[in-house]
PDB file of C-alpha atoms in Angstrom:
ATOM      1  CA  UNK Z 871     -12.953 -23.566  -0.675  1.00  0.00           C
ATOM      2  CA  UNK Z 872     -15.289 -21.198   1.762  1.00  0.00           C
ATOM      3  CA  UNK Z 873     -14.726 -17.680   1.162  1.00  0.00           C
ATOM      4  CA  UNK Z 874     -16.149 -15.060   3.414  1.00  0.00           C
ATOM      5  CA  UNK Z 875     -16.077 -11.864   2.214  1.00  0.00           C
ATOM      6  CA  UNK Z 876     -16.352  -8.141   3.548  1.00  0.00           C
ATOM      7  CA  UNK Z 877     -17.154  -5.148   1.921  1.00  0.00           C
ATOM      8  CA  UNK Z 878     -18.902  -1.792   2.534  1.00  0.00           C
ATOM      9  CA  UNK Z 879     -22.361  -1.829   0.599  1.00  0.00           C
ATOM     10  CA  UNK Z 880     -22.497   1.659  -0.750  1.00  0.00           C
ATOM     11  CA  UNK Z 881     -19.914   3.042  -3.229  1.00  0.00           C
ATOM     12  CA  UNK Z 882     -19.964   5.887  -5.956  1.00  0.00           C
ATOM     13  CA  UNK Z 883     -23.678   6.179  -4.607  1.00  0.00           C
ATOM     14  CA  UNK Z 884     -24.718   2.549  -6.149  1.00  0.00           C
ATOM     15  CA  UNK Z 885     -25.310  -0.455  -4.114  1.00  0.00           C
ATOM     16  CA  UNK Z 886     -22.862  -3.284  -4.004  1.00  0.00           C
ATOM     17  CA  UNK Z 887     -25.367  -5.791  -4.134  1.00  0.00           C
ATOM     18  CA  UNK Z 888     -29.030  -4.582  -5.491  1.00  0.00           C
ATOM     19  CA  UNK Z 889     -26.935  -2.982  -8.575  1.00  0.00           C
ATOM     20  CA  UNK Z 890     -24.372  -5.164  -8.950  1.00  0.00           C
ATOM     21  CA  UNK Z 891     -21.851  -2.798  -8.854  1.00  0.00           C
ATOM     22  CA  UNK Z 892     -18.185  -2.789 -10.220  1.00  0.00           C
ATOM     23  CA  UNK Z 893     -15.427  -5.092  -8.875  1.00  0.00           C
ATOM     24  CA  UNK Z 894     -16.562  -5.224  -5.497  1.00  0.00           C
ATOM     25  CA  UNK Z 895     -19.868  -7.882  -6.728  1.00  0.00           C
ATOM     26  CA  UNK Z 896     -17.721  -8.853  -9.503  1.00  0.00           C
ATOM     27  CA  UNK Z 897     -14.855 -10.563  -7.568  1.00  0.00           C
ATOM     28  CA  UNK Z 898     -16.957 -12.430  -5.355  1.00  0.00           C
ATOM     29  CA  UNK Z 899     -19.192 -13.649  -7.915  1.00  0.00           C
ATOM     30  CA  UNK Z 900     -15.682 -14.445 -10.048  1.00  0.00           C
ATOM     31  CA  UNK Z 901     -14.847 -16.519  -6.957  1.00  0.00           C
ATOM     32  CA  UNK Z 902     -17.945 -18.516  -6.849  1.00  0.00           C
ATOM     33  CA  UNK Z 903     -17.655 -18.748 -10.508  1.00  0.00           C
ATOM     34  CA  UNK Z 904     -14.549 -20.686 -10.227  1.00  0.00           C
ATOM     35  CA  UNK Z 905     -16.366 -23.139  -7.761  1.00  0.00           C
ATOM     36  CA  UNK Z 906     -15.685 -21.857  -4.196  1.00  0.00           C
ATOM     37  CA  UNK Z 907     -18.400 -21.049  -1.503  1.00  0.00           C
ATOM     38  CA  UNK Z 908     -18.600 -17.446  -0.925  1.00  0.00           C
ATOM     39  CA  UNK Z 909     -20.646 -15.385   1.183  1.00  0.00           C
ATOM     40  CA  UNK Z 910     -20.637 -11.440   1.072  1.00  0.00           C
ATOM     41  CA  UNK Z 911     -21.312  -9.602   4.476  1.00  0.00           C
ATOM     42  CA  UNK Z 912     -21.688  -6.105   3.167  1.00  0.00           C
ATOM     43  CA  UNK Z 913     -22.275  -3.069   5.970  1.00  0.00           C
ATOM     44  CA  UNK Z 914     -24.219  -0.059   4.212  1.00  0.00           C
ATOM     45  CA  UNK Z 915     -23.389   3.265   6.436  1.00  0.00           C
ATOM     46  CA  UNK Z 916     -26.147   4.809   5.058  1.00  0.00           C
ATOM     47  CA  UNK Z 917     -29.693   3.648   5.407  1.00  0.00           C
ATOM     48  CA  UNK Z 918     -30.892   0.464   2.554  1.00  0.00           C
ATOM     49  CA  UNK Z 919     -32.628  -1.920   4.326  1.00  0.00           C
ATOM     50  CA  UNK Z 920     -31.453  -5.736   5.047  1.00  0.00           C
ATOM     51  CA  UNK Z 921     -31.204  -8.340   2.432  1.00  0.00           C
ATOM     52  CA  UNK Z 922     -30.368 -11.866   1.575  1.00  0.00           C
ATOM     53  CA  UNK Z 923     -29.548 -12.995  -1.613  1.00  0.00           C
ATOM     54  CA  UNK Z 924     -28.232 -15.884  -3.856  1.00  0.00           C
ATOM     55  CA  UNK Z 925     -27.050 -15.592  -6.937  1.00  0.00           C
ATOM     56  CA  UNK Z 926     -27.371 -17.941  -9.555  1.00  0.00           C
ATOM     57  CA  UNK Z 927     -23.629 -19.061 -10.705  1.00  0.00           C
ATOM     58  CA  UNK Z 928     -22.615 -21.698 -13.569  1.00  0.00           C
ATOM     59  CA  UNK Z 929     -22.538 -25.178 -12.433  1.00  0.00           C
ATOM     60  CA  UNK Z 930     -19.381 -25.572 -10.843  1.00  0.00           C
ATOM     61  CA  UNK Z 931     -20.678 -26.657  -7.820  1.00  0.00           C
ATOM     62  CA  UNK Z 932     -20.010 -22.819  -6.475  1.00  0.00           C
ATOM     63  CA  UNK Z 933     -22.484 -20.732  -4.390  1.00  0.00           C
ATOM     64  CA  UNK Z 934     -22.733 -16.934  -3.973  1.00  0.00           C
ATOM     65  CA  UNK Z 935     -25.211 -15.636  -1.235  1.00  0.00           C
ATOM     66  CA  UNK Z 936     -24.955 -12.113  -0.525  1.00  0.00           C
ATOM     67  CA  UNK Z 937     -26.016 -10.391   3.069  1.00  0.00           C
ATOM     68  CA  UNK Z 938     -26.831  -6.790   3.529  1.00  0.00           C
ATOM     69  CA  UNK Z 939     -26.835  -5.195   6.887  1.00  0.00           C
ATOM     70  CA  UNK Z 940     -27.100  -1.189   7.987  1.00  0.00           C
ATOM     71  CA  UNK Z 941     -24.828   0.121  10.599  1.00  0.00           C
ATOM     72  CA  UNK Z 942     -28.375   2.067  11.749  1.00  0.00           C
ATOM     73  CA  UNK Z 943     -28.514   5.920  13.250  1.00  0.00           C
ATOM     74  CA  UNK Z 944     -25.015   7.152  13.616  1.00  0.00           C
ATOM     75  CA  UNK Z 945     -24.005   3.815  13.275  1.00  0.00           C
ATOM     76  CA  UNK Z 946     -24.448   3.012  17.029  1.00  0.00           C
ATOM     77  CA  UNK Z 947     -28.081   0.910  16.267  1.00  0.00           C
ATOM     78  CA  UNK Z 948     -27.132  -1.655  14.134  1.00  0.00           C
ATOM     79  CA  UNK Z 949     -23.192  -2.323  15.099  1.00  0.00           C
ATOM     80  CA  UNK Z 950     -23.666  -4.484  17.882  1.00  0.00           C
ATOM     81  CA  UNK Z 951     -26.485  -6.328  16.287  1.00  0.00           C
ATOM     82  CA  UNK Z 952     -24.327  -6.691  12.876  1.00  0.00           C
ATOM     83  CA  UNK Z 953     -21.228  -8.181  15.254  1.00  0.00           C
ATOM     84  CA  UNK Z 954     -23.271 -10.844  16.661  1.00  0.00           C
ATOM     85  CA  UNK Z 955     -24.855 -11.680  12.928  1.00  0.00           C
ATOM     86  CA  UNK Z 956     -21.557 -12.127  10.912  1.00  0.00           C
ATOM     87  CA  UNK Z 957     -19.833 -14.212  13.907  1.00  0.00           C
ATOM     88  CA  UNK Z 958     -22.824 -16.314  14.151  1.00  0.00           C
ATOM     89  CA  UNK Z 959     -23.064 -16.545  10.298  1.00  0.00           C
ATOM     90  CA  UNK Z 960     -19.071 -17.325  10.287  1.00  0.00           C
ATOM     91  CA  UNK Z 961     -19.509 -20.261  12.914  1.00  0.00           C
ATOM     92  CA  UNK Z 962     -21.907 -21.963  10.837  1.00  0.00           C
ATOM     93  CA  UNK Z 963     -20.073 -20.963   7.483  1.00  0.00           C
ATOM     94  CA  UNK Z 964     -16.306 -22.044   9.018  1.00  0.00           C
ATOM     95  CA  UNK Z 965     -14.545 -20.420   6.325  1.00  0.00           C
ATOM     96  CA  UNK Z 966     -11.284 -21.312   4.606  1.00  0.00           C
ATOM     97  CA  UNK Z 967      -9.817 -17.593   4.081  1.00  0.00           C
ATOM     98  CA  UNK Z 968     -11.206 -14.380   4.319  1.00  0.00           C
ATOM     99  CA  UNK Z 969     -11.320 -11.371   2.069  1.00  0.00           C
ATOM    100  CA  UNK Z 970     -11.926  -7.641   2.910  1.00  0.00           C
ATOM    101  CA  UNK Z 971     -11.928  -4.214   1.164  1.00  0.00           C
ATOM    102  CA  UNK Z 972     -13.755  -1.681   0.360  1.00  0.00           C
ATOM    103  CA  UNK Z 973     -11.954   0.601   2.713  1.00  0.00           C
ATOM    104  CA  UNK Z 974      -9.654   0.823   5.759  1.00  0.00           C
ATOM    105  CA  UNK Z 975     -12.188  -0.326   8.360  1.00  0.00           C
ATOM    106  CA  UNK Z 976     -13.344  -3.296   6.266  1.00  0.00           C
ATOM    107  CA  UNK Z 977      -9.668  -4.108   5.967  1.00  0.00           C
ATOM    108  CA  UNK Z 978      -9.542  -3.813   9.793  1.00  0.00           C
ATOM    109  CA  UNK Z 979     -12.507  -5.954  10.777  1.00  0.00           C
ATOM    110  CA  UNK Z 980     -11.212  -8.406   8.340  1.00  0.00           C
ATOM    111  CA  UNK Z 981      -8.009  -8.837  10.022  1.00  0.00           C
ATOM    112  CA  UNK Z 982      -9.855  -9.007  13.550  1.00  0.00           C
ATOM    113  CA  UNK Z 983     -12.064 -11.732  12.496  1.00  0.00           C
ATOM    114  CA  UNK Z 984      -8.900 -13.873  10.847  1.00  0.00           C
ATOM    115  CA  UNK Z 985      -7.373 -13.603  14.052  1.00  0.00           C
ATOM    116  CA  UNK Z 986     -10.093 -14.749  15.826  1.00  0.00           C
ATOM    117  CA  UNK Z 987     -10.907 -17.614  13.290  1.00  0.00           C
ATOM    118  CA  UNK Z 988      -6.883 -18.541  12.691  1.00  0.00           C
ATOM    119  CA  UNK Z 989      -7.237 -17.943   9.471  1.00  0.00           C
ATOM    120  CA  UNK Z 990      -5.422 -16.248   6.637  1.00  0.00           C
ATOM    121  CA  UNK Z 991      -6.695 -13.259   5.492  1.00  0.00           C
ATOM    122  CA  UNK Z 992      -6.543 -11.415   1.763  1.00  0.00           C
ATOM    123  CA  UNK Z 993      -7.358  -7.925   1.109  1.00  0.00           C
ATOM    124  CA  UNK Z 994      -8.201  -6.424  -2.228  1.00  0.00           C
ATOM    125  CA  UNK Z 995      -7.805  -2.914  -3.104  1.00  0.00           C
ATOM    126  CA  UNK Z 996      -9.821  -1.048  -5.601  1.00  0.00           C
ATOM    127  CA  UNK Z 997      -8.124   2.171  -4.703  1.00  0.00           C
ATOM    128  CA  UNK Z 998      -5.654   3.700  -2.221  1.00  0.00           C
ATOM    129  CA  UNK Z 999      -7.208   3.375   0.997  1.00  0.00           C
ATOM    130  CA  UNK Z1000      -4.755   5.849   3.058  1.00  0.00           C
ATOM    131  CA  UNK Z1001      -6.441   8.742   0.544  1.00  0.00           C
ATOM    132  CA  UNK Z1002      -9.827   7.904   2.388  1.00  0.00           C
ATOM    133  CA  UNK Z1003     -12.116   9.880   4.775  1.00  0.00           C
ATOM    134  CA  UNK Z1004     -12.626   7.508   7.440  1.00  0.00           C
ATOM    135  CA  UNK Z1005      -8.754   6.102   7.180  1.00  0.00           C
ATOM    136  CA  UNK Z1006      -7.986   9.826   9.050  1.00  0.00           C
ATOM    137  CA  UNK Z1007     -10.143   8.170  12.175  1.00  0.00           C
ATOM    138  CA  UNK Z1008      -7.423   8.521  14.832  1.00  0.00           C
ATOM    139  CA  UNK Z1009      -5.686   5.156  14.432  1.00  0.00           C
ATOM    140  CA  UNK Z1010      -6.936   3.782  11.498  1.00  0.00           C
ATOM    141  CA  UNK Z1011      -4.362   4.623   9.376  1.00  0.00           C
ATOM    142  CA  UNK Z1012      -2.009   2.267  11.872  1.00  0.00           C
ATOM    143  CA  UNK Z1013      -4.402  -0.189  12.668  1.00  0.00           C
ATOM    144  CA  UNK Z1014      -4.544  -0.115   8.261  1.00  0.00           C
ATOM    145  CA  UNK Z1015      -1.153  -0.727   7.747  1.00  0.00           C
ATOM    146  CA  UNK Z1016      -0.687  -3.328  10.565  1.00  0.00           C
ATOM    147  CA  UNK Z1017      -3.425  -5.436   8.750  1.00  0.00           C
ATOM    148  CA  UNK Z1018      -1.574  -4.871   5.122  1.00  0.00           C
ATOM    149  CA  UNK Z1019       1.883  -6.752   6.755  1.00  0.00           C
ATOM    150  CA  UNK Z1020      -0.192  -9.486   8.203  1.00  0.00           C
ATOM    151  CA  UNK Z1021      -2.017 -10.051   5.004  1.00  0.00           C
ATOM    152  CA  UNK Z1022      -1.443 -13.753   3.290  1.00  0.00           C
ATOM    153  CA  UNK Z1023      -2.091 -11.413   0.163  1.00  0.00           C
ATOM    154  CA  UNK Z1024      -3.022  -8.558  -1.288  1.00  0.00           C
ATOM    155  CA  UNK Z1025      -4.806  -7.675  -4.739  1.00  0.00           C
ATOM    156  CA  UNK Z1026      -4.331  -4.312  -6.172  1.00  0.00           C
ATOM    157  CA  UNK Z1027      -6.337  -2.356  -8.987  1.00  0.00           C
ATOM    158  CA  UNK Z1028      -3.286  -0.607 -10.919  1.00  0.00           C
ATOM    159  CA  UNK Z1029       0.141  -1.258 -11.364  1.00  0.00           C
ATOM    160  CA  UNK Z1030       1.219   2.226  -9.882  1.00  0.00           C
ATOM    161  CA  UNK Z1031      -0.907   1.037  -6.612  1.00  0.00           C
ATOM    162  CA  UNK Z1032       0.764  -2.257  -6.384  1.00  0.00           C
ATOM    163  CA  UNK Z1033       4.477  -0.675  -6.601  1.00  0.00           C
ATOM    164  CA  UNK Z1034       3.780   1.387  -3.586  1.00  0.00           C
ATOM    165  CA  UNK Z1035       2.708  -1.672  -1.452  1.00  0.00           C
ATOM    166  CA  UNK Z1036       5.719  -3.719  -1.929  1.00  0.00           C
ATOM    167  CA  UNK Z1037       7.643  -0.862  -0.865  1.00  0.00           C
ATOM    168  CA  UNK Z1038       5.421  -0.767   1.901  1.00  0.00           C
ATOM    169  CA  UNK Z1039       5.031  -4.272   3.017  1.00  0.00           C
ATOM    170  CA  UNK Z1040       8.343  -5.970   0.965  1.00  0.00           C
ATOM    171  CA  UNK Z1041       7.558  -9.197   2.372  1.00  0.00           C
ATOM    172  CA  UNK Z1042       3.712  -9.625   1.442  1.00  0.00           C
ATOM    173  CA  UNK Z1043       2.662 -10.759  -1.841  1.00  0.00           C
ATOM    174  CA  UNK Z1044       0.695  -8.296  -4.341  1.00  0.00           C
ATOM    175  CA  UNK Z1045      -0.889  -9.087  -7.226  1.00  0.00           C
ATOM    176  CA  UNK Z1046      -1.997  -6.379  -9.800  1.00  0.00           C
ATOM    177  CA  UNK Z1047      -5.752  -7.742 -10.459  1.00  0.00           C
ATOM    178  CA  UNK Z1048      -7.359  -4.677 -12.755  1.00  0.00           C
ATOM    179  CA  UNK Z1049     -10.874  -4.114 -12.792  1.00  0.00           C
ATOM    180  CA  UNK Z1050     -12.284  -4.739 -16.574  1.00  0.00           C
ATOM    181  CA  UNK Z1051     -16.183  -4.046 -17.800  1.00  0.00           C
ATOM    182  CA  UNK Z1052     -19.139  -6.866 -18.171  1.00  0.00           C
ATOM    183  CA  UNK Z1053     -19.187  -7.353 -21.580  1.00  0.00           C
ATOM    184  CA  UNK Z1054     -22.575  -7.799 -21.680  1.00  0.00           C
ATOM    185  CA  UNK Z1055     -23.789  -4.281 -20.524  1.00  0.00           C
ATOM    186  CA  UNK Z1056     -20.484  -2.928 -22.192  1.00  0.00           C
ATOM    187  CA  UNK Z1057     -19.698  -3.164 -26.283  1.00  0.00           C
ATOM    188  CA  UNK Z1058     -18.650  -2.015 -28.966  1.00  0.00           C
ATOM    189  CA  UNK Z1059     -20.410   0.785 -30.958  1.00  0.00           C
ATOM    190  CA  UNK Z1060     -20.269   2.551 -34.260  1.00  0.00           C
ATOM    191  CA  UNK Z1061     -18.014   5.363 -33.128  1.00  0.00           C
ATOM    192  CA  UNK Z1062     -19.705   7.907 -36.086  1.00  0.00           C
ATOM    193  CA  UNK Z1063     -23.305   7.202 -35.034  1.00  0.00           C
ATOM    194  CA  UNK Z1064     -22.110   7.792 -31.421  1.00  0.00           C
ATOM    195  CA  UNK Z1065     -20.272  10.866 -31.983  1.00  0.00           C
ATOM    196  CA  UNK Z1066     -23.571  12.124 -33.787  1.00  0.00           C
ATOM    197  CA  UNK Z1067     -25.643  11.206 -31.269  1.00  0.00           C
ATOM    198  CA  UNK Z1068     -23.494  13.134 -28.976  1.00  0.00           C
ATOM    199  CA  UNK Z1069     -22.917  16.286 -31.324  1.00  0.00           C
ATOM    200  CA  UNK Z1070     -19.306  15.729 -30.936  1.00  0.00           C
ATOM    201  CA  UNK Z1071     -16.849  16.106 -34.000  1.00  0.00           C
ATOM    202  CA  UNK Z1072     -16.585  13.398 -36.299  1.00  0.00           C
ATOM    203  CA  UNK Z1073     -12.459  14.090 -37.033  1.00  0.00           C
ATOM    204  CA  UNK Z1074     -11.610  14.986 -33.758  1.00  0.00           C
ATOM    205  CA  UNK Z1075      -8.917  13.194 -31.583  1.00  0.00           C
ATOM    206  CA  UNK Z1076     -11.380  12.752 -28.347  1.00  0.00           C
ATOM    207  CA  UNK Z1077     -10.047  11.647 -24.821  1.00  0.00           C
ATOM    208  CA  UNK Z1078     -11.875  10.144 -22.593  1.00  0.00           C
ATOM    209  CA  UNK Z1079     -11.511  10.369 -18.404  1.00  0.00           C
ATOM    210  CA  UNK Z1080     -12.395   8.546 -15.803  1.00  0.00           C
ATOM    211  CA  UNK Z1081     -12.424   9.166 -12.388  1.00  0.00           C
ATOM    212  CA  UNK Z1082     -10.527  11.276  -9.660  1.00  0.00           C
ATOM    213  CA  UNK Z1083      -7.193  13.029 -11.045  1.00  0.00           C
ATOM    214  CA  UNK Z1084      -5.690  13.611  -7.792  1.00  0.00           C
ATOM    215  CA  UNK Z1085      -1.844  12.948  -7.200  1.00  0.00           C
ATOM    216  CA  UNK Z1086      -2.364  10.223  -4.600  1.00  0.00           C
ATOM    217  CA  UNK Z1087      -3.619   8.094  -7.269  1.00  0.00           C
ATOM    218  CA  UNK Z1088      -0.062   7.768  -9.136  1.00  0.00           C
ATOM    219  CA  UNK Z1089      -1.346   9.368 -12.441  1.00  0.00           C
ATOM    220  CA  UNK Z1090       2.160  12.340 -11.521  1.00  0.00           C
ATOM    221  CA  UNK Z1091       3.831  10.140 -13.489  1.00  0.00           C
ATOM    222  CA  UNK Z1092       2.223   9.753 -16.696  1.00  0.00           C
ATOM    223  CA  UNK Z1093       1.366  13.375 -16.867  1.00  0.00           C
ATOM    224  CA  UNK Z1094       5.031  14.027 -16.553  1.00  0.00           C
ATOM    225  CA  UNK Z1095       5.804  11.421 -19.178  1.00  0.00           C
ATOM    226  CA  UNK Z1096       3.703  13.501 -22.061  1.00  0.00           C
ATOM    227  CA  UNK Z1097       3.123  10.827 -23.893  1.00  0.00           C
ATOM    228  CA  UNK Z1098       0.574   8.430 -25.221  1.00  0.00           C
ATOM    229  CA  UNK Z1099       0.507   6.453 -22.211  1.00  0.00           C
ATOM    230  CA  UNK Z1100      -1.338   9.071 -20.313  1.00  0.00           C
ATOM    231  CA  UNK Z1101      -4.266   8.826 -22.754  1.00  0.00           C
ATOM    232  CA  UNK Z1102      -4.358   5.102 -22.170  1.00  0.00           C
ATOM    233  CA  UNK Z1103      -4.226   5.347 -18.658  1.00  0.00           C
ATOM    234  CA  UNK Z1104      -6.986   7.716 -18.538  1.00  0.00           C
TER     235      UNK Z1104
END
């Protein structure tokens, strides 16, 4: 299957592609893992420079091949130029389904470009996407919510988040997909040379957080709960 993909290229100040970062490189490269085509058209908002990649993926006759793009000075510059790449690049790609995130735009101009292709559409969310700046762009939030009940599907990072969309769009289907670690940059370590490296208390119950703690991320309900699940969900 051919897999175009959209996502915004800077997040949590690391970039999507050159640093590999979190579940928005992960997914895709999961994707190609499993033996699909899949190309990444990511739009930094910020100044980085353009870039074409391909990664190297196991030999399941998959292909990843990532494209970087700015939006240029107050995004005006590079828009119009970055329109007439990614429809050029999805006429010669002709891509099975598409898959956006990142944020409400992204979400947007994947839905635009399904339409246009007549093709299904997926969108993945790594977070709650009405809680965004740029969803409070007059219209977006409408525009967002119209492209989550014409979805084929939607992925979701947390249980809590994927409860709220079937309330909100019953009659799509969501699938909780949690983000997880690479388990080769992330292990296991001796937990008393790490607390001494970190001059914390060897005998000490320690929690660890993550994160924003804001209500419109769901955690209300374990902290009213008072109970060891809030430590695991943190």
């Amino acid at each position: 299957m051919r897999i175009a993909v959209f996502r915004k290229r800077g997040y949590m100040g690391q970039d999507v592609i050159s640093d590999r970062y979190a579940r928005l490189y992960e997914l895709p490269r999961g994707l190609a893992e499993l033996g699909h085509e899949v190309r990444v058209f990511c739009l930094s908002y910020r100044p980085a420079g353009s870039i074409r990649r391909r990664d190297p993926v196991s030999a399941n006759g998959g292909s990843l091949i990532w494209h970087g793009y700015d939006a240029g000075p107050l995004w005006i510059g590079g828009l119009p130029a970055y329109w007439r790449t990614i429809q050029r690049e999805l006429h010669d790609f002709e891509p099975n389904v598409l898959l956006g995130g990142s944020d409400a735009p992204h979400a947007v101009l994947t839905h635009y470009l399904a339409r246009r292709l007549d093709r299904p559409y997926v969108i993945d969310l790594y977070d709650n996407y009405e809680s965004f700046g740029l969803t409070r762009l007059p219209g977006m939030r409408r525009l967002y919510r119209r492209v989550l009940r014409e979805a084929a599907a939607i992925t979701a990072v947390s249980e809590p988040l994927s409860e709220y969309l079937r309330r909100l769009v019953p009659r799509v289907p969501v699938m909780t997909l949690q983000s997880t670690i690479d388990p080769a940059r992330f292990r296991p370590r001796d937990r008393a040379s790490a607390r001494a490296q970190l001059g914390l208390p060897a005998q000490a119950r320690i929690v660890g957080i993550s994160g924003s703690l804001h209500p419109n991320r769901g955690i209300d309900r374990y902290a009213a709960t008072g109970s060891d699940e809030a430590g695991n969900a943190l």
